[in-house]
Short mmCIF file of C-alpha atoms and ligand atoms in Angstrom, two decimals:
data_model
loop_
_atom_site.label_atom_id
_atom_site.label_comp_id
_atom_site.label_asym_id
_atom_site.label_seq_id
_atom_site.Cartn_x
_atom_site.Cartn_y
_atom_site.Cartn_z
CA LEU A 183 -66.56 1.38 -64.19
CA PRO A 184 -63.18 0.84 -66.89
CA THR A 185 -63.77 -2.02 -69.26
CA PRO A 186 -62.94 -5.00 -67.80
CA VAL A 187 -59.71 -7.59 -68.00
CA ILE A 188 -58.82 -10.92 -67.01
CA ALA A 189 -55.55 -11.34 -67.04
CA ILE A 190 -53.74 -14.47 -67.62
CA ASP A 191 -50.02 -15.05 -67.56
CA GLY A 192 -47.23 -18.17 -66.91
CA PRO A 193 -44.85 -19.66 -68.87
CA SER A 194 -45.68 -21.53 -71.71
CA ALA A 195 -47.40 -24.37 -72.81
CA SER A 196 -49.33 -24.46 -70.35
CA GLY A 197 -52.82 -23.81 -71.10
CA LYS A 198 -52.64 -20.76 -70.53
CA GLY A 199 -53.44 -19.62 -74.37
CA THR A 200 -56.74 -22.79 -74.54
CA VAL A 201 -57.83 -21.46 -70.91
CA ALA A 202 -58.30 -17.96 -72.11
CA ALA A 203 -60.22 -18.61 -74.72
CA LEU A 204 -62.56 -21.13 -73.12
CA VAL A 205 -63.03 -18.03 -70.71
CA ALA A 206 -63.38 -15.12 -73.09
CA GLN A 207 -65.60 -17.36 -74.57
CA ALA A 208 -67.96 -18.40 -72.06
CA LEU A 209 -67.71 -14.51 -70.52
CA GLY A 210 -68.42 -13.43 -74.11
CA PHE A 211 -65.51 -10.93 -73.63
CA HIS A 212 -62.57 -10.39 -76.18
CA TYR A 213 -59.29 -11.71 -76.28
CA LEU A 214 -55.65 -11.19 -76.86
CA ASP A 215 -53.10 -13.96 -77.33
CA SER A 216 -49.91 -11.51 -76.72
CA GLY A 217 -47.64 -13.92 -77.58
CA SER A 218 -49.03 -13.95 -80.87
CA LEU A 219 -47.98 -10.22 -81.95
CA TYR A 220 -43.84 -11.58 -81.21
CA ARG A 221 -44.30 -14.38 -82.26
CA LEU A 222 -45.40 -12.71 -85.38
CA THR A 223 -42.55 -9.70 -84.96
CA ALA A 224 -40.43 -13.01 -85.46
CA LEU A 225 -41.41 -13.47 -88.58
CA ALA A 226 -41.37 -10.75 -89.93
CA ALA A 227 -37.97 -9.74 -88.88
CA LEU A 228 -37.54 -13.58 -90.42
CA ARG A 229 -38.95 -12.77 -93.50
CA ALA A 230 -37.06 -9.47 -94.29
CA GLY A 231 -33.16 -11.33 -93.19
CA ILE A 232 -33.19 -8.35 -89.90
CA ALA A 233 -31.36 -10.00 -86.96
CA LEU A 234 -33.39 -11.12 -84.48
CA ASP A 235 -31.05 -8.73 -81.76
CA ASP A 236 -31.37 -5.64 -83.60
CA GLU A 237 -33.87 -3.60 -81.81
CA ALA A 238 -34.15 -0.41 -83.25
CA ARG A 239 -35.40 -2.21 -86.14
CA VAL A 240 -37.25 -4.67 -85.23
CA ALA A 241 -39.05 -2.61 -82.54
CA ALA A 242 -39.99 -0.44 -85.80
CA LEU A 243 -40.72 -3.90 -87.74
CA ALA A 244 -43.33 -4.69 -85.29
CA ALA A 245 -44.87 -0.91 -84.21
CA SER A 246 -46.09 -1.18 -87.62
CA LEU A 247 -46.87 -5.16 -88.23
CA PRO A 248 -49.32 -5.62 -91.14
CA ALA A 249 -50.91 -8.30 -89.15
CA ALA A 250 -54.71 -9.10 -89.66
CA PHE A 251 -56.53 -11.45 -87.05
CA VAL A 252 -59.41 -13.05 -89.84
CA GLY A 253 -62.09 -15.68 -88.08
CA GLY A 254 -59.00 -18.33 -86.90
CA GLU A 255 -57.18 -17.11 -89.57
CA ILE A 256 -53.92 -14.82 -88.55
CA LEU A 257 -52.87 -12.93 -91.81
CA LEU A 258 -49.30 -11.22 -92.18
CA GLY A 259 -48.25 -9.11 -94.42
CA GLY A 260 -51.73 -11.16 -97.11
CA GLU A 261 -50.11 -14.13 -96.17
CA PRO A 262 -51.55 -17.04 -93.86
CA ALA A 263 -49.18 -16.93 -90.74
CA THR A 264 -51.13 -18.21 -88.22
CA GLU A 265 -48.86 -22.42 -88.67
CA ALA A 266 -45.75 -20.78 -88.99
CA ILE A 267 -46.26 -18.83 -86.07
CA ARG A 268 -46.35 -21.87 -84.07
CA ARG A 269 -42.28 -23.34 -85.69
CA GLU A 270 -39.96 -23.36 -82.82
CA GLU A 271 -38.42 -21.88 -85.09
CA CYS A 272 -41.03 -18.51 -83.99
CA SER A 273 -41.15 -19.67 -80.49
CA ALA A 274 -37.36 -19.28 -79.25
CA GLY A 275 -37.58 -16.27 -80.99
CA ALA A 276 -39.88 -14.72 -80.00
CA SER A 277 -38.52 -15.15 -76.81
CA ARG A 278 -35.33 -13.69 -77.68
CA VAL A 279 -37.09 -9.97 -79.42
CA ALA A 280 -39.03 -9.87 -76.66
CA ALA A 281 -36.67 -9.29 -74.46
CA LEU A 282 -35.87 -5.48 -76.27
CA PRO A 283 -37.50 -2.77 -75.21
CA ALA A 284 -38.20 -1.06 -77.51
CA VAL A 285 -39.82 -3.35 -79.06
CA ARG A 286 -42.02 -3.91 -75.41
CA ALA A 287 -42.86 -0.41 -76.25
CA ALA A 288 -44.10 -0.82 -79.44
CA LEU A 289 -46.67 -3.26 -79.00
CA LEU A 290 -47.51 -1.74 -75.42
CA GLU A 291 -50.74 0.15 -77.45
CA ARG A 292 -51.65 -2.07 -79.76
CA GLN A 293 -52.02 -4.63 -76.49
CA ARG A 294 -53.94 -1.70 -75.22
CA ALA A 295 -56.28 -0.85 -78.00
CA TYR A 296 -58.53 -5.22 -77.51
CA ARG A 297 -59.60 -3.32 -74.58
CA GLN A 298 -62.72 -2.92 -76.06
CA ALA A 299 -66.90 -3.76 -73.85
CA PRO A 300 -68.31 -6.14 -72.49
CA GLY A 301 -64.52 -6.71 -71.38
CA LEU A 302 -61.77 -8.71 -72.33
CA VAL A 303 -59.11 -11.85 -70.88
CA ALA A 304 -55.28 -11.94 -72.20
CA ASP A 305 -53.55 -14.13 -71.74
CA GLY A 306 -49.09 -13.79 -71.60
CA ARG A 307 -46.05 -12.99 -69.08
CA ASP A 308 -46.61 -9.21 -68.56
CA MET A 309 -50.36 -8.71 -68.57
CA GLY A 310 -50.89 -8.55 -65.31
CA SER A 311 -47.62 -6.88 -64.72
CA VAL A 312 -47.69 -3.67 -67.67
CA VAL A 313 -50.63 -4.52 -70.06
CA PHE A 314 -52.85 -4.18 -67.62
CA PRO A 315 -52.16 -3.54 -64.61
CA ASP A 316 -55.98 -2.86 -63.05
CA ALA A 317 -56.81 -5.63 -64.28
CA ALA A 318 -60.14 -7.76 -62.32
CA LEU A 319 -58.57 -9.68 -62.08
CA LYS A 320 -54.82 -11.37 -62.48
CA VAL A 321 -54.51 -15.49 -62.52
CA PHE A 322 -50.42 -16.44 -62.90
CA LEU A 323 -51.15 -19.81 -64.40
CA THR A 324 -48.38 -23.14 -64.98
CA ALA A 325 -48.09 -26.96 -64.68
CA THR A 326 -45.31 -28.04 -63.70
CA ALA A 327 -42.37 -28.43 -67.22
CA GLU A 328 -42.51 -32.13 -67.54
CA GLU A 329 -46.18 -31.85 -67.60
CA ARG A 330 -46.11 -28.92 -69.81
CA ALA A 331 -43.69 -31.08 -72.90
CA ASN A 332 -46.28 -33.81 -71.83
CA ARG A 333 -49.19 -31.36 -73.29
CA ARG A 334 -46.58 -29.66 -76.23
CA HIS A 335 -46.34 -33.14 -76.71
CA LYS A 336 -49.17 -34.36 -77.05
CA GLN A 337 -50.42 -31.61 -78.62
CA LEU A 338 -47.55 -31.82 -82.02
CA ILE A 339 -48.56 -35.77 -81.90
CA GLU A 340 -52.24 -35.30 -82.31
CA LYS A 341 -51.65 -32.02 -85.95
CA GLY A 342 -49.79 -35.94 -87.68
CA MET A 343 -46.12 -33.45 -86.27
CA SER A 344 -43.56 -36.18 -84.98
CA ALA A 345 -41.72 -34.64 -81.29
CA ASN A 346 -39.37 -35.37 -78.76
CA ILE A 347 -39.72 -35.32 -74.99
CA SER A 348 -36.79 -34.42 -73.76
CA THR A 349 -35.84 -31.61 -76.83
CA LEU A 350 -39.26 -29.92 -76.10
CA LEU A 351 -39.05 -29.94 -72.58
CA GLN A 352 -35.46 -28.85 -72.98
CA ASP A 353 -36.52 -26.04 -75.28
CA LEU A 354 -39.47 -25.22 -72.55
CA GLN A 355 -36.27 -24.72 -69.79
CA GLU A 356 -35.02 -22.80 -72.33
CA ARG A 357 -37.48 -19.89 -73.57
CA ASP A 358 -38.01 -20.04 -69.42
CA ALA A 359 -35.26 -19.47 -67.84
CA ARG A 360 -34.63 -15.72 -71.55
CA ASP A 361 -38.26 -15.39 -70.38
CA ALA A 362 -38.74 -15.15 -65.75
CA ALA A 363 -34.88 -13.61 -66.80
CA ARG A 364 -34.67 -10.84 -68.59
CA SER A 365 -34.79 -7.29 -67.64
CA VAL A 366 -37.85 -5.95 -68.80
CA ALA A 367 -41.09 -7.05 -68.15
CA PRO A 368 -39.90 -10.74 -66.69
CA LEU A 369 -42.07 -13.43 -66.32
CA GLN A 370 -43.16 -13.86 -62.49
CA LYS A 371 -46.60 -14.08 -60.90
CA CYS A 372 -47.83 -10.32 -60.23
CA ALA A 373 -47.87 -10.22 -56.03
CA ASP A 374 -52.01 -9.16 -56.79
CA ALA A 375 -52.53 -12.93 -58.75
CA GLU A 376 -54.00 -15.91 -58.11
CA LEU A 377 -52.25 -18.95 -58.29
CA LEU A 378 -53.16 -22.09 -60.57
CA ASP A 379 -51.37 -24.77 -60.40
CA THR A 380 -52.71 -26.34 -63.58
CA THR A 381 -50.26 -30.30 -63.20
CA GLN A 382 -53.34 -32.14 -62.26
CA MET A 383 -56.15 -29.80 -63.79
CA SER A 384 -58.43 -30.14 -66.15
CA ILE A 385 -59.13 -27.85 -68.85
CA GLU A 386 -63.54 -27.56 -67.94
CA GLN A 387 -61.25 -27.79 -64.41
CA ALA A 388 -59.04 -24.52 -64.52
CA VAL A 389 -61.80 -22.72 -66.62
CA GLN A 390 -64.25 -23.05 -63.60
CA ALA A 391 -61.79 -21.70 -61.09
CA VAL A 392 -60.80 -18.32 -63.00
CA LEU A 393 -64.16 -17.75 -63.98
CA THR A 394 -65.41 -18.52 -60.22
CA TRP A 395 -62.50 -16.38 -58.37
CA TYR A 396 -64.49 -13.72 -61.66
CA ARG A 397 -67.74 -13.96 -60.63
CA ALA A 398 -66.04 -13.55 -56.57
CA ARG A 399 -65.05 -10.01 -57.40
CA ALA A 400 -67.93 -8.65 -60.41
O1 C5P B 50 -47.44 -16.85 -75.06
P1 C5P B 50 -46.41 -17.49 -76.36
O2 C5P B 50 -45.36 -19.12 -75.83
O3 C5P B 50 -46.96 -17.97 -77.57
O4 C5P B 50 -44.84 -16.64 -75.89
C1 C5P B 50 -44.16 -16.61 -76.90
C2 C5P B 50 -42.86 -15.30 -75.72
O5 C5P B 50 -43.65 -14.48 -76.93
C3 C5P B 50 -43.22 -15.71 -75.10
O6 C5P B 50 -41.71 -16.78 -74.98
C4 C5P B 50 -42.11 -14.65 -74.82
O7 C5P B 50 -40.88 -14.42 -74.96
C5 C5P B 50 -42.86 -13.73 -75.88
N1 C5P B 50 -44.07 -12.55 -75.17
C6 C5P B 50 -43.35 -11.80 -73.78
N2 C5P B 50 -44.72 -10.77 -72.90
C7 C5P B 50 -46.41 -11.95 -73.68
C8 C5P B 50 -46.28 -12.71 -74.56
C9 C5P B 50 -45.51 -12.89 -75.26
O8 C5P B 50 -42.73 -11.36 -74.16
N3 C5P B 50 -47.16 -10.79 -72.57
#
């Protein structure tokens, strides 16, 4: 039997990363945050002074990304990048480089390499549609844009950062529109994906819903 994959896709700030990591923990599976690879690619381009729409050069960077995941820390070229890749500049940059077909192709095998026994939980935009089309379970995890902006706002405030809800909402909506409108691997719910609208759900409830679907299939 192939190593099982649970693919969790959805829009930005939907909480899919948190849910995916907890599901992986509950099952003892590996976890792939595919967005971090696009974020790291954007950060590498910004650091190297490469224009984010220079497809060939950005794809070359993505193909040889000197990234390492050490404990909870993400390193880029040996330097800490965990915090930098979460900044708005990298969020917007990631969604720009992610629209380039050569960049997506450069990251494909790297993502598939995370599929290792006993299993993988992967979150992103195209985990179910492109990277792991044979996933044992596909979930499209979402929440209203207002709720997602509220969650992001709360998160930033807790980290002691300042944030404006209407700016956050606008940034989210711009990024969602770009992710949904691009020609390669656009953000969309696969026909065979379960829809999980978490607008009125706690993290624990969302995790349980995914585990229940998975156990019913396994
Ligand atoms: O998930 P996260 O918000 O960290 O992803 C950052 C950006 O990377 C997204 O806005 C999207 O453009 C891109 N992305 C993607 N495909 C994935 C994961 C992320 O295009 N599988």
